[in-house]
Short mmCIF file of C-alpha atoms in Angstrom, two decimals:
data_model
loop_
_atom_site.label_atom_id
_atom_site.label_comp_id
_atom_site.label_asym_id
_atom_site.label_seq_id
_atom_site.Cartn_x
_atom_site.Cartn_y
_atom_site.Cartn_z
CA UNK A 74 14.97 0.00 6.87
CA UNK A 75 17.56 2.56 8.94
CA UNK A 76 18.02 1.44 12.27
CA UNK A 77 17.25 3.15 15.62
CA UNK A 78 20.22 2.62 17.88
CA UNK A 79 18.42 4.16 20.70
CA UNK A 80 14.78 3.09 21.19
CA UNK A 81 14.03 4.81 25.03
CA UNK A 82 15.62 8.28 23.32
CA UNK A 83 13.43 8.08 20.45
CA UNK A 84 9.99 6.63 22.59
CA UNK A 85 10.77 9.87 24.74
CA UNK A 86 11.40 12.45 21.60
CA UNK A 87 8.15 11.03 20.29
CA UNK A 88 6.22 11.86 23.55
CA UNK A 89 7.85 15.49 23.32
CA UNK A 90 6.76 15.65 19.25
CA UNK A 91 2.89 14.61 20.52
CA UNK A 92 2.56 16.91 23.84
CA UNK A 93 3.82 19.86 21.84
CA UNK A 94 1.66 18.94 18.47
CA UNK A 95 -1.44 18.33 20.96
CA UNK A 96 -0.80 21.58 23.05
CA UNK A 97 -0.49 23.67 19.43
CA UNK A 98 -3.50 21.75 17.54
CA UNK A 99 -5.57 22.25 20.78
CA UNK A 100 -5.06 26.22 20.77
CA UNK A 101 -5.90 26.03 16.88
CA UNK A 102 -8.94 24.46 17.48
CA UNK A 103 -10.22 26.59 20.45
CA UNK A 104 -8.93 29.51 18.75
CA UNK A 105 -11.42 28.39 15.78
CA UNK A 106 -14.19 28.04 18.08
CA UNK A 107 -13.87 30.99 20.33
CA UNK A 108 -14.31 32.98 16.88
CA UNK A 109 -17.42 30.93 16.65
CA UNK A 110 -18.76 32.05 20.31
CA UNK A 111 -18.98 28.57 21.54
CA UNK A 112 -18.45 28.43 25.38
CA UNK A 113 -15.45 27.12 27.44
CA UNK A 114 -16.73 23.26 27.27
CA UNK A 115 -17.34 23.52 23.70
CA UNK A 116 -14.07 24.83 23.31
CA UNK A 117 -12.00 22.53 25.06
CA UNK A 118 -13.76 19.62 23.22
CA UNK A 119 -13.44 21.04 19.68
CA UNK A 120 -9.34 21.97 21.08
CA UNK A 121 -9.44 18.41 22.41
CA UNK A 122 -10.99 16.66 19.36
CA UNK A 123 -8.48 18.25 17.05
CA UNK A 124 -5.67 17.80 18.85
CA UNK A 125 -5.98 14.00 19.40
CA UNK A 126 -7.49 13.48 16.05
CA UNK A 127 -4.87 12.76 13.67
CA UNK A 128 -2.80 10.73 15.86
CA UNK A 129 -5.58 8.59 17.23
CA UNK A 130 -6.54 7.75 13.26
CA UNK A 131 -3.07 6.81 12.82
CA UNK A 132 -2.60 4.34 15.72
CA UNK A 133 -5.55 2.58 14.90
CA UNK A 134 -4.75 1.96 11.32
CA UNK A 135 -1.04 0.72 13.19
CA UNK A 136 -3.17 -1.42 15.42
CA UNK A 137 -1.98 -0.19 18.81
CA UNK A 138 -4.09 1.63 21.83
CA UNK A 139 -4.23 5.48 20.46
CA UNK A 140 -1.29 7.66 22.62
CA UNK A 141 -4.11 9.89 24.56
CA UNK A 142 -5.24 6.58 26.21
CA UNK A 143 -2.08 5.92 27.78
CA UNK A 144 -1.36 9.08 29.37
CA UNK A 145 -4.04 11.40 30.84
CA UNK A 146 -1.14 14.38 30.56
CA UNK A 147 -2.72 14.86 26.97
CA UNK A 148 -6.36 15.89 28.37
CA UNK A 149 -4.46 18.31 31.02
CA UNK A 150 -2.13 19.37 28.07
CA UNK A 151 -5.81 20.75 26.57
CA UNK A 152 -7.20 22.34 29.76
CA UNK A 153 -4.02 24.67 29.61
CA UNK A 154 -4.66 25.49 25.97
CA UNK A 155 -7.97 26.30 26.94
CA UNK A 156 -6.53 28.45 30.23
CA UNK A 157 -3.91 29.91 27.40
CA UNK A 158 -6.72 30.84 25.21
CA UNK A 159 -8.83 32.25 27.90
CA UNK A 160 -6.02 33.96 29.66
CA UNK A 161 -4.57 35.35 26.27
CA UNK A 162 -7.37 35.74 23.53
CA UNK A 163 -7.53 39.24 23.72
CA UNK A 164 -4.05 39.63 22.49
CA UNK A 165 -4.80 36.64 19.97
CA UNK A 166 -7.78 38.38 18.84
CA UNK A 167 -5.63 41.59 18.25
CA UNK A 168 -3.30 38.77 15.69
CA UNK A 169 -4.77 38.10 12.66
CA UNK A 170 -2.75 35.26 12.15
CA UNK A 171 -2.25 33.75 15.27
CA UNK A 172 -4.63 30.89 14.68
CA UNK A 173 -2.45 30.12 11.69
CA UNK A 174 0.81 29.65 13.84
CA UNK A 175 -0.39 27.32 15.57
CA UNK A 176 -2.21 25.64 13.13
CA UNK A 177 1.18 25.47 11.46
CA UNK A 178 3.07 24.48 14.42
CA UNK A 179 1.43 21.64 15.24
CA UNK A 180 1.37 20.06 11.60
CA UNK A 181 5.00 20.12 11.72
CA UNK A 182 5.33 18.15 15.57
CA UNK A 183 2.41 16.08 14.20
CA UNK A 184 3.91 15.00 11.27
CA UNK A 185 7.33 14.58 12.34
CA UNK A 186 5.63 12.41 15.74
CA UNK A 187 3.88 10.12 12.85
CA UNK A 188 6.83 9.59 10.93
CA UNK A 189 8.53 8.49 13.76
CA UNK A 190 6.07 6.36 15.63
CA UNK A 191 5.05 4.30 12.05
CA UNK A 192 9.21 3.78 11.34
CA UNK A 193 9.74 2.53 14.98
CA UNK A 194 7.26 0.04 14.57
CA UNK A 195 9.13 -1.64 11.40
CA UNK A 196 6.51 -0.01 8.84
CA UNK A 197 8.57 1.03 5.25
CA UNK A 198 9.33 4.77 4.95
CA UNK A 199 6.17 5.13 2.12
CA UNK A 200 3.95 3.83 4.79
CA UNK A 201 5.47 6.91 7.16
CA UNK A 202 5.26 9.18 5.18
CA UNK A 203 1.53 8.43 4.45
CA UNK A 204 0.79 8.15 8.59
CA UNK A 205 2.88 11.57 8.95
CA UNK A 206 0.36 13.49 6.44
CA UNK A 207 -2.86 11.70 8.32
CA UNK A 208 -1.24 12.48 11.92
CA UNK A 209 -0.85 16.19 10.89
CA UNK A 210 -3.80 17.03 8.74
CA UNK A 211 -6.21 14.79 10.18
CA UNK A 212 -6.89 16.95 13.02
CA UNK A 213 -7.46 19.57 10.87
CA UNK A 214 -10.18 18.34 9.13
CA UNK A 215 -11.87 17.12 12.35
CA UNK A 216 -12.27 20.80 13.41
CA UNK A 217 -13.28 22.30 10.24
CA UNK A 218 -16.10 19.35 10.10
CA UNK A 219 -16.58 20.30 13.60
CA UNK A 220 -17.18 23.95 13.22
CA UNK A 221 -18.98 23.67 9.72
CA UNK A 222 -16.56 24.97 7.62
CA UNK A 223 -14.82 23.51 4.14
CA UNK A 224 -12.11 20.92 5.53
CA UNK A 225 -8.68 22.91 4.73
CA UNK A 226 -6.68 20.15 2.48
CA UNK A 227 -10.20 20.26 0.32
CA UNK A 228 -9.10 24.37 -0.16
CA UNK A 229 -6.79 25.56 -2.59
CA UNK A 230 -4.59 26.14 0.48
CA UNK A 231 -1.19 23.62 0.11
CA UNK A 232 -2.06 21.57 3.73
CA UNK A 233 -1.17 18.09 3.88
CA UNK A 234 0.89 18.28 0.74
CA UNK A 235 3.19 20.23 3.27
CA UNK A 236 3.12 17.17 5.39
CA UNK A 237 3.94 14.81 2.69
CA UNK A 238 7.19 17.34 1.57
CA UNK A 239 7.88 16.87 5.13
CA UNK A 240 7.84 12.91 4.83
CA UNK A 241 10.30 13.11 1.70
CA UNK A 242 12.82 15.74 3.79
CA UNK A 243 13.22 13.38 6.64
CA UNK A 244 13.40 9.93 4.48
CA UNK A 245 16.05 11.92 2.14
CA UNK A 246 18.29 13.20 5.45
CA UNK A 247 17.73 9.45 7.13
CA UNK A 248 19.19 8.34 3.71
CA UNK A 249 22.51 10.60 3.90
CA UNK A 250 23.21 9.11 7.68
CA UNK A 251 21.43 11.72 10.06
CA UNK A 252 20.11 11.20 13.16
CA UNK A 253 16.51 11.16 13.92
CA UNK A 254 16.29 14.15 15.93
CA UNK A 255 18.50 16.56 12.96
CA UNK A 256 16.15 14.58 10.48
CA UNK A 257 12.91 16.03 12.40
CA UNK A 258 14.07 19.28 12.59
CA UNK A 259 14.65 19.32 9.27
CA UNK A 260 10.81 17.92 8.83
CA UNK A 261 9.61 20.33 10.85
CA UNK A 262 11.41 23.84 9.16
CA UNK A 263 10.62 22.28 5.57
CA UNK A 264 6.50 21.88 6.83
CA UNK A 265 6.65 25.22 8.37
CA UNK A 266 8.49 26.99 5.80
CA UNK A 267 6.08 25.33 2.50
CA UNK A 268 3.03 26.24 4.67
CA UNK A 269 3.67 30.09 5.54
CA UNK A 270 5.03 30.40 2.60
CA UNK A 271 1.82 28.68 0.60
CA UNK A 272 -0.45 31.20 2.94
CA UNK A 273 2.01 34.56 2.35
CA UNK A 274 2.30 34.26 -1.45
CA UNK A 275 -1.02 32.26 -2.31
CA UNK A 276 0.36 29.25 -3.48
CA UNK A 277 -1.78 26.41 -4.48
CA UNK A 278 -2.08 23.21 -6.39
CA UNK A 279 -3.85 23.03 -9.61
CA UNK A 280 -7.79 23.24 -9.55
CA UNK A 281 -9.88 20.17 -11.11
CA UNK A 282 -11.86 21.74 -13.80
CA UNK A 283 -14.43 19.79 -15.96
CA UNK A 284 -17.43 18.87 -13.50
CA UNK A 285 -20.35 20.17 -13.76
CA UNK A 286 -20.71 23.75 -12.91
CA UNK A 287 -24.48 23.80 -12.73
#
């Protein structure tokens, strides 16, 4: 296990990692259901539902009180996603992809926030990397269940595999002697980078074949 010499520096970068993955999930998600007409409430919940998702499956599989619940700044962090969304969805609508930016951008601070919250708490680096992929794709799937659509790491689309590539990047620059903060920025380029480039030149994993097709 690589020690933290610094536990209040990295307690604080792991609040930053969770306000920015909650304020970037939570425009995904109302993003996703403005597209679907649903109204401002319904918006904000679906924003708020996917935003706290992933990280509130991960801390109770850790066994401590989920992050949201100690720190009402992540159900104002929301409300301005849904004033960003309201203020700005004209322009988003105009941008294809803008849903998928911040889809993307909050995987990465998701992931890297999981890795670091499961390592601070003593957990081995496989168990990390495991919590970073359900902190970042988690909320993901909560919003496509939400809004009736095909969960996205059950598409061909490379999702939470991104997350896990993420995991190995920061466990292999931890191993060389970085510090935690060049080690997440290093998880958060290589999540970024595997998913636009997944989306831009169709990359996928293998399809199961042999079930029935009937």
């Amino acid at each position: 296990m690589i020690p933290y010499t610094d536990s209040a520096f990295i307690h604080t970068f792991q609040q930053v990692m969770e306000f920015l993955g909650t304020f970037a999930f939570a425009i995904s998600g109302i993003r996703h259901a403005a597209s679907r007409h649903y109204d401002w409430f319904g918006g904000y919940v679906c924003g708020f539902a996917v935003a706290i998702g992933g990280g509130t499956l991960r801390d109770v599989m850790l066994g401590v009180t989920p992050f949201w619940m100690t720190n009402a700044i992540y159900v104002v962090c929301t409300a301005l996603a849904l004033l960003f969304v309201v203020i700005f969805g004209k322009v988003m609508k105009r941008l294809d992809n803008a849903w998928l930016v911040f889809d993307t951008i909050g995987l990465a601070f998701f992931t890297v926030a999981g890795l670091q919250k499961t390592l601070a708490m003593g957990h081995p680096f496989w168990v990390a990397i495991i919590m970073g992929c359900i902190t970042g794709a988690a909320g993901g799937i909560i919003r496509d269940v939400l809004l009736n659509s095909v969960p996205v790491i059950f598409r061909k689309e490379i999702y939470a595999m991104a997350c896990v590539a993420g995991g190995l990047v920061y466990w292999l620059l931890m191993m060389v002697g970085a510090e935690p903060p060049v080690a997440a920025v290093g998880t958060f380029v290589t999540v970024c980078l595997i998913r636009y480039l997944a989306v831009r030149y169709h990359i996928s994993l293998p399809m199961l074949h042999g079930g029935d097709n009937k």
